[in-house]
PDB file of C-alpha atoms in Angstrom:
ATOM      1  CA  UNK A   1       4.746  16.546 -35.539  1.00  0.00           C
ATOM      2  CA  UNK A   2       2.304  16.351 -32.525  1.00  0.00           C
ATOM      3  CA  UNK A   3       1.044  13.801 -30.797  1.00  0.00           C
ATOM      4  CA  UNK A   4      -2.342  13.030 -31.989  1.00  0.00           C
ATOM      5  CA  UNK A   5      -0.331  12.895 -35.612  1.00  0.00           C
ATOM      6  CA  UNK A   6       1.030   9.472 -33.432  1.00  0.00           C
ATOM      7  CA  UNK A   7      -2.383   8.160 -32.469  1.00  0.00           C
ATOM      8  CA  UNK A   8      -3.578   8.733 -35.797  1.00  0.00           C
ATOM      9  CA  UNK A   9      -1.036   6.681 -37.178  1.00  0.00           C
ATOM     10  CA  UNK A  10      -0.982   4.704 -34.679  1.00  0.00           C
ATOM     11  CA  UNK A  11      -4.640   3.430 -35.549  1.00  0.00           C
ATOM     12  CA  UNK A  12      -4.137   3.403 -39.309  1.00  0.00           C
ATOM     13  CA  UNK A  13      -1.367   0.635 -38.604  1.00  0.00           C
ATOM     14  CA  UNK A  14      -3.258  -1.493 -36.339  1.00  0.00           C
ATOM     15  CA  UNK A  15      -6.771  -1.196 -37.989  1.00  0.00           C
ATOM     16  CA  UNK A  16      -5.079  -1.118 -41.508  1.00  0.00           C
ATOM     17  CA  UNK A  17      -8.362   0.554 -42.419  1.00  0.00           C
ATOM     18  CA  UNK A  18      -8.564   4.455 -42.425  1.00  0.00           C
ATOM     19  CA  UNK A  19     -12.686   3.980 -42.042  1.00  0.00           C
ATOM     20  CA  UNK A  20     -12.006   1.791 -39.122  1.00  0.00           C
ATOM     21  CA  UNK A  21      -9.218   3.820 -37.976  1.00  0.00           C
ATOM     22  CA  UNK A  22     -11.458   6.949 -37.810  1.00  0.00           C
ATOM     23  CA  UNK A  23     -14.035   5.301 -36.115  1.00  0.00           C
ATOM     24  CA  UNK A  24     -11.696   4.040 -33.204  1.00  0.00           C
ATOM     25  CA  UNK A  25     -10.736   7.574 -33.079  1.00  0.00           C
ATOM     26  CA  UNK A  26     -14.249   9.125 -33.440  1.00  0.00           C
ATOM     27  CA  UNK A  27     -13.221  11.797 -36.033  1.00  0.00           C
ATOM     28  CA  UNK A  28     -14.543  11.456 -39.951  1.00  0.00           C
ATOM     29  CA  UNK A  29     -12.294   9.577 -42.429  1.00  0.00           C
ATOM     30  CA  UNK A  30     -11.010  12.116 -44.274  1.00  0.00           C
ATOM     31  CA  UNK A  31      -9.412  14.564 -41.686  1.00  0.00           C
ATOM     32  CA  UNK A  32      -8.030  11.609 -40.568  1.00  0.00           C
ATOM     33  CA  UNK A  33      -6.667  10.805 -44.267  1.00  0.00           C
ATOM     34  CA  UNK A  34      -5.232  14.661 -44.536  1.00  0.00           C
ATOM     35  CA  UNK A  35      -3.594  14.158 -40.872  1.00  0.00           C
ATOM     36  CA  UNK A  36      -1.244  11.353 -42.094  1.00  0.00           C
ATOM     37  CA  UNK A  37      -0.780  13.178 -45.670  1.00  0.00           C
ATOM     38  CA  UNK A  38       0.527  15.445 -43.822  1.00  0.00           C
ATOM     39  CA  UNK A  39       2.996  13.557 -41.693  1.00  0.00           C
ATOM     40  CA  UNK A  40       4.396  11.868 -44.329  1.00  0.00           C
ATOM     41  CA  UNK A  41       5.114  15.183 -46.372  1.00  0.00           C
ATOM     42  CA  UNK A  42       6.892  16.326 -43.028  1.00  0.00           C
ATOM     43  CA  UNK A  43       8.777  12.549 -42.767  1.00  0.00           C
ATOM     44  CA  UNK A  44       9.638  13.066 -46.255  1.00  0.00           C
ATOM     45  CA  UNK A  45       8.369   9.376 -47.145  1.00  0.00           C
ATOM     46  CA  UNK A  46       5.691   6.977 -47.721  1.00  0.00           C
ATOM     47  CA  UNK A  47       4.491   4.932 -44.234  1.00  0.00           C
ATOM     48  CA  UNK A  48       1.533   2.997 -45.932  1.00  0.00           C
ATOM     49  CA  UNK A  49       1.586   1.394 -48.922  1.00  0.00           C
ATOM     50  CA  UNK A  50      -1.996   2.341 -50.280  1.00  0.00           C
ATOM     51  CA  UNK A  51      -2.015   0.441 -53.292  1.00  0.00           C
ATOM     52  CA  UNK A  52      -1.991  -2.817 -51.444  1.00  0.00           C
ATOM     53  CA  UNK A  53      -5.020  -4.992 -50.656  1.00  0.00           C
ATOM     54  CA  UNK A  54      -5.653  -4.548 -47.508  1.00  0.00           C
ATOM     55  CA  UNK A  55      -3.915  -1.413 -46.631  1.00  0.00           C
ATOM     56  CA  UNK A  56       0.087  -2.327 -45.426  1.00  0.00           C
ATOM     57  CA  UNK A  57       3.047  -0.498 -43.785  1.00  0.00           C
ATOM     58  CA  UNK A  58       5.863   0.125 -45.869  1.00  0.00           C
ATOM     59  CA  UNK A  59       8.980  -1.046 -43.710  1.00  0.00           C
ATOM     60  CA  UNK A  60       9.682   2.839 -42.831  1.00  0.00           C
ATOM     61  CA  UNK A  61       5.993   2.807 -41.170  1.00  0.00           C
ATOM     62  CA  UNK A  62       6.811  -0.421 -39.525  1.00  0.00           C
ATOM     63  CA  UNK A  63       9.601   0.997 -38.027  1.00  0.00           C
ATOM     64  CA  UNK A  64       7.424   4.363 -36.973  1.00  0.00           C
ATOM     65  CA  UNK A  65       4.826   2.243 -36.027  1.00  0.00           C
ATOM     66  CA  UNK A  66       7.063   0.481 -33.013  1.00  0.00           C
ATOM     67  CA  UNK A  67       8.822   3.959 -31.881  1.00  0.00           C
ATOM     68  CA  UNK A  68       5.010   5.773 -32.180  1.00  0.00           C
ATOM     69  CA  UNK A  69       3.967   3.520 -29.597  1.00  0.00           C
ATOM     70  CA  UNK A  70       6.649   3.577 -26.891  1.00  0.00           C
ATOM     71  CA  UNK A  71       6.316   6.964 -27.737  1.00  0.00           C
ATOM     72  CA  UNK A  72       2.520   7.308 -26.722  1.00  0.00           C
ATOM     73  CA  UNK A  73       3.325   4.798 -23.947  1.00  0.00           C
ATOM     74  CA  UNK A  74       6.020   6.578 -22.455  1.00  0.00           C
ATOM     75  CA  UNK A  75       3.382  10.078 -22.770  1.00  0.00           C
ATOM     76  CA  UNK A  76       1.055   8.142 -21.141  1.00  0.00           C
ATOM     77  CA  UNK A  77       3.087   7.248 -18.459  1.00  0.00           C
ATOM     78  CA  UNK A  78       4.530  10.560 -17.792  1.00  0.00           C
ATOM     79  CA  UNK A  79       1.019  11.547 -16.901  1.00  0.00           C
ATOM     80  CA  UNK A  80       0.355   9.299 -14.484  1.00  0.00           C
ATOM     81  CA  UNK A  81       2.987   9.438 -12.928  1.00  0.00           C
ATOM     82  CA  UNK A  82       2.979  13.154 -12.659  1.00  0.00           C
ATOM     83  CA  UNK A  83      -0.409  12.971 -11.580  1.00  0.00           C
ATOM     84  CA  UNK A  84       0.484  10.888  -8.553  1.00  0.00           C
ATOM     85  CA  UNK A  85       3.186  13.586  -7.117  1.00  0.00           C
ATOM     86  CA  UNK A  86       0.826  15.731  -7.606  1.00  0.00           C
ATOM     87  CA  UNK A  87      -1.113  14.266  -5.062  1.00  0.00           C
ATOM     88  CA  UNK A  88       1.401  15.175  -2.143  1.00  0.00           C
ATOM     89  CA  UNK A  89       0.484  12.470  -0.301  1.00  0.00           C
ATOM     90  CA  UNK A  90       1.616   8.865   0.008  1.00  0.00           C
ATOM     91  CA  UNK A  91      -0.636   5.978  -1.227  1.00  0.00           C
ATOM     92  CA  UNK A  92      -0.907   2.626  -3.024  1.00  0.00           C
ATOM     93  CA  UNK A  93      -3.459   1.236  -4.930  1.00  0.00           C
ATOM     94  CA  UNK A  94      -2.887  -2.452  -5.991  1.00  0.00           C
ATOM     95  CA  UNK A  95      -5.349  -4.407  -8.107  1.00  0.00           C
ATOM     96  CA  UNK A  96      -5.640  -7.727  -8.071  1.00  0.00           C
ATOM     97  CA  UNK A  97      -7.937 -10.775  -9.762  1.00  0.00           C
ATOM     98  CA  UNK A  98      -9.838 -12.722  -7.015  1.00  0.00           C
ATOM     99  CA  UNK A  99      -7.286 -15.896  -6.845  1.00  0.00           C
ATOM    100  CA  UNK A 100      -4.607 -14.238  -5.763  1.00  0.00           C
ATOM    101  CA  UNK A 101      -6.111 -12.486  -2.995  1.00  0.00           C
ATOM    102  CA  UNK A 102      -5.167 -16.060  -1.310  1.00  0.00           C
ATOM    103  CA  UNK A 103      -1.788 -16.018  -2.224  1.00  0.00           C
ATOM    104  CA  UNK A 104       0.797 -14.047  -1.276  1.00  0.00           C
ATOM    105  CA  UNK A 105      -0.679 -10.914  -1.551  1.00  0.00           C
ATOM    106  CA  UNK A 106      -2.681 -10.529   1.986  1.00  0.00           C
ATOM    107  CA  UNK A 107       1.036 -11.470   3.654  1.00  0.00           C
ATOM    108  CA  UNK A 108       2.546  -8.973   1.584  1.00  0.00           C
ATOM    109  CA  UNK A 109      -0.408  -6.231   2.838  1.00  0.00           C
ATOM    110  CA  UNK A 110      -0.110  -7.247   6.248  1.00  0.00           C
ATOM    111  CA  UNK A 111       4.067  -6.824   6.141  1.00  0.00           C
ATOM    112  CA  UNK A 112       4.124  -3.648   3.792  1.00  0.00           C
ATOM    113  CA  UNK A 113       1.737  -1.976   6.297  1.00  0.00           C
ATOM    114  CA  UNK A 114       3.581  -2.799   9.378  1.00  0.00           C
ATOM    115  CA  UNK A 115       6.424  -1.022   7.454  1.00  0.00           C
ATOM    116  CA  UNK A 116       4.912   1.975   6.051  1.00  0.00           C
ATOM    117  CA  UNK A 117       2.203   2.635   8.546  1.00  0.00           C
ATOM    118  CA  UNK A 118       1.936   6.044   6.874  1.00  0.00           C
ATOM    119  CA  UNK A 119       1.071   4.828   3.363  1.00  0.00           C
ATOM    120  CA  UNK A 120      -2.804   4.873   2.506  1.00  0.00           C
ATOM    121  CA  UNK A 121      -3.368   1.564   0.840  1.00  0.00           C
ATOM    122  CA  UNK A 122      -6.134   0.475  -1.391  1.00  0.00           C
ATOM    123  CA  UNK A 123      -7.563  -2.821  -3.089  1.00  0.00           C
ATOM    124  CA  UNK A 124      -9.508  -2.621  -5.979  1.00  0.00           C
ATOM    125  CA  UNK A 125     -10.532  -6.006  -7.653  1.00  0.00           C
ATOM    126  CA  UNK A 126     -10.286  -5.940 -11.708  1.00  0.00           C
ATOM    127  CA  UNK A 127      -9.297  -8.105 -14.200  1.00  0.00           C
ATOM    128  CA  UNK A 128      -5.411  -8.590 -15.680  1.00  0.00           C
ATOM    129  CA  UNK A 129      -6.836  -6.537 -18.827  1.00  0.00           C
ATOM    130  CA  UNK A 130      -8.383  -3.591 -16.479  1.00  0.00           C
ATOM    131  CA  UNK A 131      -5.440  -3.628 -14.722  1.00  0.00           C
ATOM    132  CA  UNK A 132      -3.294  -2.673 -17.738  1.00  0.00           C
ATOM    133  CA  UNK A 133      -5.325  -0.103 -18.560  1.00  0.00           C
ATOM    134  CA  UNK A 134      -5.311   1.143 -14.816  1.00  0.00           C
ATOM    135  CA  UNK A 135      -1.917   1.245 -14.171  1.00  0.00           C
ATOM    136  CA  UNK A 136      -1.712   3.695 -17.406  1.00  0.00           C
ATOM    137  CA  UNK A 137      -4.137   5.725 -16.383  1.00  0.00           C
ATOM    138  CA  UNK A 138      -2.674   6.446 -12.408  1.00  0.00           C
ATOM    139  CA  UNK A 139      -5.726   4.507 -11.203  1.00  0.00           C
ATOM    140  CA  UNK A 140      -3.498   1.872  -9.590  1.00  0.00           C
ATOM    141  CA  UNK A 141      -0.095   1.514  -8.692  1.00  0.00           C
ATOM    142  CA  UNK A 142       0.520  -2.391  -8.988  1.00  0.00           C
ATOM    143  CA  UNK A 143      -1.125  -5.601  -9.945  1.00  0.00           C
ATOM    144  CA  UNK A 144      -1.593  -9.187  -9.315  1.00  0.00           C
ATOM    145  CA  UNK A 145      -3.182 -10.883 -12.205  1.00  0.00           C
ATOM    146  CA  UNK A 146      -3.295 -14.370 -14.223  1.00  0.00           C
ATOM    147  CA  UNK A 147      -2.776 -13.155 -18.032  1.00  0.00           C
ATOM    148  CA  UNK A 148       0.217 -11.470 -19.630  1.00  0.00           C
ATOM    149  CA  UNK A 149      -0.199  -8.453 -22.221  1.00  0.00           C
ATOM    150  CA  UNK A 150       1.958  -7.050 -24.397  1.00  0.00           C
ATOM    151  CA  UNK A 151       1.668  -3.817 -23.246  1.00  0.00           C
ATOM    152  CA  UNK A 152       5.189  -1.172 -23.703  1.00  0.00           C
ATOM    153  CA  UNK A 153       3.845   1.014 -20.729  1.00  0.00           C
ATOM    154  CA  UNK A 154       3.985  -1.832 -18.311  1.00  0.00           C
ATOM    155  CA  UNK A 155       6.560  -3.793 -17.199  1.00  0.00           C
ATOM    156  CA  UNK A 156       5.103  -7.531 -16.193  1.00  0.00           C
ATOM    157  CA  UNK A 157       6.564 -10.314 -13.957  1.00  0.00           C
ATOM    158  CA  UNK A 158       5.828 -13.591 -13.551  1.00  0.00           C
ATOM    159  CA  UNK A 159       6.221 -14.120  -9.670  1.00  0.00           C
ATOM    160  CA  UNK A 160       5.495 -18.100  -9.435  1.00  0.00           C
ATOM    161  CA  UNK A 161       3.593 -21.015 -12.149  1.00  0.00           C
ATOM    162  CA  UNK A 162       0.413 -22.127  -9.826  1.00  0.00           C
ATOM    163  CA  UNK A 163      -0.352 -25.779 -10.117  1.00  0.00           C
ATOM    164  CA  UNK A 164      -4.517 -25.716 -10.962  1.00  0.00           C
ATOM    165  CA  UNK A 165      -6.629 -28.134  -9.196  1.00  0.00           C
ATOM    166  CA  UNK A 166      -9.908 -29.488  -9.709  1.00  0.00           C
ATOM    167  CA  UNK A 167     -13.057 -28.381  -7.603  1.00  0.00           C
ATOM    168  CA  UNK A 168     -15.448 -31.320  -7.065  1.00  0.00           C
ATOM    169  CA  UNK A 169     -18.773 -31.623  -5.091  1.00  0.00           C
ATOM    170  CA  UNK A 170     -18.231 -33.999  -2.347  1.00  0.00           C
ATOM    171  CA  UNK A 171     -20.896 -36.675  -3.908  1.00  0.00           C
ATOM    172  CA  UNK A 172     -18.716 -36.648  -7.168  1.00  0.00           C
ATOM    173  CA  UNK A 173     -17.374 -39.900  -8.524  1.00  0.00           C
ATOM    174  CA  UNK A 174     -14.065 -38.466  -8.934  1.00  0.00           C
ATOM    175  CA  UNK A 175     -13.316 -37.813  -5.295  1.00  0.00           C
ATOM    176  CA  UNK A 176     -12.999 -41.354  -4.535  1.00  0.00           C
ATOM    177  CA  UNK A 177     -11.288 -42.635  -8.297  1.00  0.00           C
ATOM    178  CA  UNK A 178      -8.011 -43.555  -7.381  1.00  0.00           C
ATOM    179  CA  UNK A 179      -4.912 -42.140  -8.738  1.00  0.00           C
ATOM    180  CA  UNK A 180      -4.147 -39.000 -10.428  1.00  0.00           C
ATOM    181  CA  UNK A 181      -6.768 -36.692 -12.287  1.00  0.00           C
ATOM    182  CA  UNK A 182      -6.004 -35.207 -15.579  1.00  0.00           C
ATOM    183  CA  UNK A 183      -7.762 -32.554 -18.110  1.00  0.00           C
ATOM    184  CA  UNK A 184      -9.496 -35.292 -19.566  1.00  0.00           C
ATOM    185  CA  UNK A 185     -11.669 -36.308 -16.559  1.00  0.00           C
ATOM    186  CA  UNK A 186     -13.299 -32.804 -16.321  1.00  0.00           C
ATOM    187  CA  UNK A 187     -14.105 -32.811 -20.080  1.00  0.00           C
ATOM    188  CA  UNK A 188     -16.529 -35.209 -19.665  1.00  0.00           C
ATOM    189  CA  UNK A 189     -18.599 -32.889 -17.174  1.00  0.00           C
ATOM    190  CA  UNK A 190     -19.873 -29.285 -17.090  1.00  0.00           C
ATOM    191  CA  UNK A 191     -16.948 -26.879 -16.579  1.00  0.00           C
ATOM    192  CA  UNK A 192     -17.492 -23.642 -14.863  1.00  0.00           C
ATOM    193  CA  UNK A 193     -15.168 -21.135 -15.826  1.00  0.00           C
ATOM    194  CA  UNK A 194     -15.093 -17.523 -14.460  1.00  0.00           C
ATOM    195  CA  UNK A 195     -15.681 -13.965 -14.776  1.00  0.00           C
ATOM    196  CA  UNK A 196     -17.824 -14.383 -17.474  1.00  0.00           C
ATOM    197  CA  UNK A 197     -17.167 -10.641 -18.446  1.00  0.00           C
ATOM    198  CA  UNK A 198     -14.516  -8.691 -19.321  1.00  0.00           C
ATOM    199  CA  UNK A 199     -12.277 -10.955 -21.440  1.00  0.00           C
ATOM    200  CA  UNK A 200     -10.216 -12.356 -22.043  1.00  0.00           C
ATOM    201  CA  UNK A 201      -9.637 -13.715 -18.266  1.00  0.00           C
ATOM    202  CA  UNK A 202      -8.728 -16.659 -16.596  1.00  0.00           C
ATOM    203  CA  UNK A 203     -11.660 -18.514 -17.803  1.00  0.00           C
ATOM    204  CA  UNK A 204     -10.139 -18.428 -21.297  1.00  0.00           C
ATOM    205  CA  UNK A 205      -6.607 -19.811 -19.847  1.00  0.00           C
ATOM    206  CA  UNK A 206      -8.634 -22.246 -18.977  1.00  0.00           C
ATOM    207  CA  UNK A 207     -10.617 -23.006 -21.892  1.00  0.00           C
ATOM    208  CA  UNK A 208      -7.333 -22.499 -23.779  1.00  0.00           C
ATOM    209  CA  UNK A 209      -5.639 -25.698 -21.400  1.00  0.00           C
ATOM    210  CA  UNK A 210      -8.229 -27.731 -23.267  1.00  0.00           C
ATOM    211  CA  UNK A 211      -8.077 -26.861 -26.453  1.00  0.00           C
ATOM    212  CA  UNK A 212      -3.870 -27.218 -25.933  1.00  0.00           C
ATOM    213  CA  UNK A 213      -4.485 -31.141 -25.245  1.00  0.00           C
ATOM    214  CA  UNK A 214      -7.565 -31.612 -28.131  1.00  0.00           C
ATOM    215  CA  UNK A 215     -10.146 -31.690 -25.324  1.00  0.00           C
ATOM    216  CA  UNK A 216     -13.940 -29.899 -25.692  1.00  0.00           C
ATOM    217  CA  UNK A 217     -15.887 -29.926 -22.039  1.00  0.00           C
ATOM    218  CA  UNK A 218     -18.619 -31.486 -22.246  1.00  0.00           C
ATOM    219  CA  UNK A 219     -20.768 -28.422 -21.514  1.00  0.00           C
ATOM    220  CA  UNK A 220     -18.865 -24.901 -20.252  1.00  0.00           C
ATOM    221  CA  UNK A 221     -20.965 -22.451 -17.800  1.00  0.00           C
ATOM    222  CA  UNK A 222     -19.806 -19.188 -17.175  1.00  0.00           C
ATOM    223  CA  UNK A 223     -19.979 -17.351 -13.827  1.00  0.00           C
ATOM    224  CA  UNK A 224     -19.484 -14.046 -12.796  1.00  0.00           C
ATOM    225  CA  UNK A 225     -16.831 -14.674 -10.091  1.00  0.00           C
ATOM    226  CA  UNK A 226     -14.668 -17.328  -8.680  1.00  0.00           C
ATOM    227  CA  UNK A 227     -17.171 -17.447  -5.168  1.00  0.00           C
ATOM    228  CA  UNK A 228     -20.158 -18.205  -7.220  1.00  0.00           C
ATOM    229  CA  UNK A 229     -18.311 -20.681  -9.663  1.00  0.00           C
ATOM    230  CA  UNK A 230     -17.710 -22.663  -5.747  1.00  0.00           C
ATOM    231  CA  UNK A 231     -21.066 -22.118  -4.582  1.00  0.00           C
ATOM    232  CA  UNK A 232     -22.088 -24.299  -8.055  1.00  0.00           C
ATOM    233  CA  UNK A 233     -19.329 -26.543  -7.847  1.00  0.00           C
ATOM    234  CA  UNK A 234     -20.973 -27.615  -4.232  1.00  0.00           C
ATOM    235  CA  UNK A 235     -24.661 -27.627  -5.234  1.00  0.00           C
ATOM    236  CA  UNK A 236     -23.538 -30.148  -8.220  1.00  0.00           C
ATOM    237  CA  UNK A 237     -23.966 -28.093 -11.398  1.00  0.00           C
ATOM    238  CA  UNK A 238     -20.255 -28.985 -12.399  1.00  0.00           C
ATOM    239  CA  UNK A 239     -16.653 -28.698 -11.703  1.00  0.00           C
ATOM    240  CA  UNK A 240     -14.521 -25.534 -11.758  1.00  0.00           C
ATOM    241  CA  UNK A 241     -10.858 -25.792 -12.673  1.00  0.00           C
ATOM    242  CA  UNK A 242      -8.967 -23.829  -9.905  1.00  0.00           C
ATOM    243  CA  UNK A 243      -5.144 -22.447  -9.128  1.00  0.00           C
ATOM    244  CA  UNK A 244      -3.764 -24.125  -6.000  1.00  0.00           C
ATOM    245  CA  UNK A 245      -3.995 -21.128  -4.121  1.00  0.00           C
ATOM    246  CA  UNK A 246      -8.162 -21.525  -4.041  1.00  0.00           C
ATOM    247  CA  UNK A 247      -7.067 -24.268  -1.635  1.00  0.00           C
ATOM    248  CA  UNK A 248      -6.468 -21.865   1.230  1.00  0.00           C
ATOM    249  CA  UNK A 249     -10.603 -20.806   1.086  1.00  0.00           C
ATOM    250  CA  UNK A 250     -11.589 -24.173   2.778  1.00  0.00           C
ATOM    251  CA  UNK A 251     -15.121 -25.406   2.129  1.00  0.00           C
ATOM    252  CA  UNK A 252     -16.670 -28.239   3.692  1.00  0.00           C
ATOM    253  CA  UNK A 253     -19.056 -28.964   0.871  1.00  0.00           C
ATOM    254  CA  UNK A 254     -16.454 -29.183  -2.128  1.00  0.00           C
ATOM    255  CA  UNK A 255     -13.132 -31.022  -2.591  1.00  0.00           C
ATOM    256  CA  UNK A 256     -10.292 -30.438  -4.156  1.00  0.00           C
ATOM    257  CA  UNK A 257      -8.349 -32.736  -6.313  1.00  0.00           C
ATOM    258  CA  UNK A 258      -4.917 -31.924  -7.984  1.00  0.00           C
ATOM    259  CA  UNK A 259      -4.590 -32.452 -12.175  1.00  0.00           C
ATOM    260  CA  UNK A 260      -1.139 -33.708 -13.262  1.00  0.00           C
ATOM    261  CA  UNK A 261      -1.502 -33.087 -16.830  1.00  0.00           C
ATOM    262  CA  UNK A 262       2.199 -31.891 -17.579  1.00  0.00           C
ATOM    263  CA  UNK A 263       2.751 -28.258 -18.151  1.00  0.00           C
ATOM    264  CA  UNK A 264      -0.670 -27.279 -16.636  1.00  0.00           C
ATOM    265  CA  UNK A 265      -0.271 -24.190 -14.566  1.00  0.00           C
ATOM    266  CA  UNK A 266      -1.319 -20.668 -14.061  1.00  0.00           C
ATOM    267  CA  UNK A 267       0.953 -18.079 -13.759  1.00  0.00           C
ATOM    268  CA  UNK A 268       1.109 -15.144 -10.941  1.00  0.00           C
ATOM    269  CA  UNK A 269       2.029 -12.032 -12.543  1.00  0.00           C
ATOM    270  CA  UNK A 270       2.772  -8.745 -11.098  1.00  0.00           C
ATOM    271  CA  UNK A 271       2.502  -5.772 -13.493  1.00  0.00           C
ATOM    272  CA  UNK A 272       3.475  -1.706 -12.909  1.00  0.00           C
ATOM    273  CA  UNK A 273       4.107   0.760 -14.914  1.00  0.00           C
ATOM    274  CA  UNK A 274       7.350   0.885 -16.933  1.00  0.00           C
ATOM    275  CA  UNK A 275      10.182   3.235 -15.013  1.00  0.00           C
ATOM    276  CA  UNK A 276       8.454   3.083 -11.627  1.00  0.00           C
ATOM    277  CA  UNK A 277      10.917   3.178  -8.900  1.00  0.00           C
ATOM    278  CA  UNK A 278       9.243   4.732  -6.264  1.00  0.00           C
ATOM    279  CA  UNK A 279       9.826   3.113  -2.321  1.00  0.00           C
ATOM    280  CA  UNK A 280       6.687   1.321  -2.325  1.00  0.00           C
ATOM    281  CA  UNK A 281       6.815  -0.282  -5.350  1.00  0.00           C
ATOM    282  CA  UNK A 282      10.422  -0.966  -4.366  1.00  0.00           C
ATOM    283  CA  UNK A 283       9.216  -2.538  -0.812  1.00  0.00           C
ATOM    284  CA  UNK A 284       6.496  -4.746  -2.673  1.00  0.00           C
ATOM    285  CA  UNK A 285       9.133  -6.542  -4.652  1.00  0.00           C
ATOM    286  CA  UNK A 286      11.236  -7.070  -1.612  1.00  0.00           C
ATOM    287  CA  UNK A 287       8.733  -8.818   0.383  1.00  0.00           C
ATOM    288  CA  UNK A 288       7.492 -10.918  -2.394  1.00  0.00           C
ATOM    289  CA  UNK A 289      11.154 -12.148  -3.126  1.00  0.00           C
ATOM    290  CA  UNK A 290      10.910 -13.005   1.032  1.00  0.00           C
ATOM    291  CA  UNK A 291       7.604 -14.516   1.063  1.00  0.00           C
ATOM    292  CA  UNK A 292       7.269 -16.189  -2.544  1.00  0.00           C
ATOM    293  CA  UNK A 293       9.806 -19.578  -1.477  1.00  0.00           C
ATOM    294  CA  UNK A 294       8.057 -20.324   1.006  1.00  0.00           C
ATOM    295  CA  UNK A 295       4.574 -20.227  -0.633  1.00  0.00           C
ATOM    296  CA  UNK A 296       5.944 -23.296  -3.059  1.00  0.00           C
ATOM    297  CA  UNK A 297       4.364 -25.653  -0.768  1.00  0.00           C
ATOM    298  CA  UNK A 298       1.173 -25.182  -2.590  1.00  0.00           C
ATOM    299  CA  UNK A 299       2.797 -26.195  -5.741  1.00  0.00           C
ATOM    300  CA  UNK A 300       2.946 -30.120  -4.014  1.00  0.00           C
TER     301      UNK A 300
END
C-alpha cells in the first residue's frame, strides 16, 4: 500500500464517482478503477459498495476513509515542516484576511519582533481558505482569518467573537435614527460584501447572518476588498456590514453604527499546522493570551 493508493481512495469517497474521481486526479478512469481493485485485494475486503446508486462506502471504507486522510494530512505535514528546517534559518510567515490586520495582530508584530529581533517575518494577505491550503504547503507559518475549516492538518482557534457594525455614509438616514440598529435595517439597502473572489469568505458569513434571521438585502454588491467596499460605503452606493475592529481605520466620510441583533458576531481565528511547536509559534500564542483581554473593549 502506497500513498497515491490513499489519494485515490481518498477521491473515490468524496466524489463517490470514479469518472469524477479521475478527473480530480487527472489520470483516466480505469487505472484509477484497477488502483483501488487492487487495494482492496491487499485489505482483503470490499471499501465501496458498487452496486449502490450513487456509488457508497461500505462501513470498512468509512472507517479507511477517516484514517486515509489524517494519514495524507499528517504526510503532508511532515513535508512542510521538513521543508522549513531545511531552510536553516529562522522566519515566520503569517497570513492574515484584511480585518484583522486592525486587531491584535500589528501589537502582536510589534511585541514578537522586539523579542526575536533575529526572526525574518513576513505578511502575506490571503483568504481563511488560502490560508489552509498555505499552511499545508510550508508557505506560511500561522494565520488570522474569519472562517473555520474542517481541515485534519490544521489545528484552528477561535481567539475572540467580534461584534460587526454597520458602515454608513454620513448623509444616511440611519446615522441619526435613534436607538439600536439591527440586520433588518441594512436589508432594505444595497449591501456591499467583500472579496468578491475566492470563496467562500467573509462576505458569505455575512450573507449567511441574513439568511439565519429570514432577511434578503435589498440589492448585494460585491467588492474586491474591504478598502474599496469603504470607499463605496462613503460615496453612497450602500452600506457594508463590518467587524468592530474596522473601527480602528477612522474615516471622516463614513460612520459607524453598532447592530445588536443577538448572536451576531464574527469570529477571530488563528490556524497552524497540526503538531507545530516550534518557539515562534509558541511566542505568538503567548502574546495573544496577553494582549487579547484587553482588546474586549471593542466588543462594547
Amino acid at each position: 500500500m502506497e500513498l497515491r493508493h490513499l489519494r485515490y481512495f481518498v477521491a473515490v469517497a468524496e466524489e463517490l464517482n470514479f469518472t469524477r474521481a479521475a478527473e480530480r486526479l487527472h489520470i483516466a478512469q480505469p487505472p484509477l478503477s484497477r488502483q483501488i481493485q487492487q487495494l482492496e485485494e491487499e485489505l482483503g475486503l470490499l471499501l465501496l459498495d458498487r452496486g449502490a446508486r450513487p456509488l457508497q462506502l461500505t462501513e470498512a471504507g468509512r472507517f479507511f476513509y477517516a484514517q486515509a486522510r489524517n494519514l495524507l494530512a499528517q504526510a503532508q505535514g511532515m513535508r512542510a515542516m521538513t521543508r522549513k528546517i531545511a531552510l536553516a534559518r529562522r522566519q515566520l510567515v503569517i497570513g492574515y484576511v484584511g480585518s484583522t490586520l486592525y486587531r491584535p495582530l500589528p501589537e502582536v508584530i510589534r511585541r514578537f519582533r522586539a523579542i526575536h529581533a533575529d526572526t525574518e517575518l513576513s505578511l502575506l494577505e490571503m483568504t481563511s481558505l488560502e490560508q489552509v491550503e498555505a499552511l499545508k504547503a510550508g508557505r506560511i507559518d500561522v494565520g488570522f482569518g474569519r472562517l473555520l475549516f474542517d481541515d485534519p492538518a490544521v489545528e484552528r482557534e477561535v481567539l475572540a467573537e467580534e461584534a460587526l457594525w454597520l458602515a454608513l455614509p454620513l448623509e444616511h438616514p440611519l446615522v441619526g435614527r435613534e436607538g439600536p440598529l439591527r440586520l433588518r435595517d441594512a436589508a432594505e439597502e444595497t449591501v456591499l460584501i467583500y472579496p468578491r473572489q475566492p470563496r467562500p469568505s467573509y462576505a458569505d458569513q455575512v450573507l449567511s447572518a441574513f439568511r439565519q434571521r429570514a432577511l434578503e438585502p435589498a440589492y448585494v454588491l460585491e467588492v474586491r476588498e474591504l478598502q474599496a467596499a469603504l470607499g463605496l460605503v462613503a460615496a453612497g452606493m450602500g452600506v457594508c456590514v463590518v467587524p468592530a475592529s474596522v473601527l480602528r481605520l477612522r474615516r471622516d466620510d463614513v460612520v459607524y453604527r453598532p447592530l445588536t441583533d443577538e448572536g451576531l458576531a464574527s469570529p477571530l481565528i488563528m490556524s497552524a499546522r497540526r503538531g507545530d511547536c516550534s518557539e515562534e509559534l509558541v511566542l505568538i500564542r503567548r502574546l495573544l493570551r496577553e494582549l487579547l483581554p484587553r482588546e474586549e473593549v471593542l466588543e462594547e
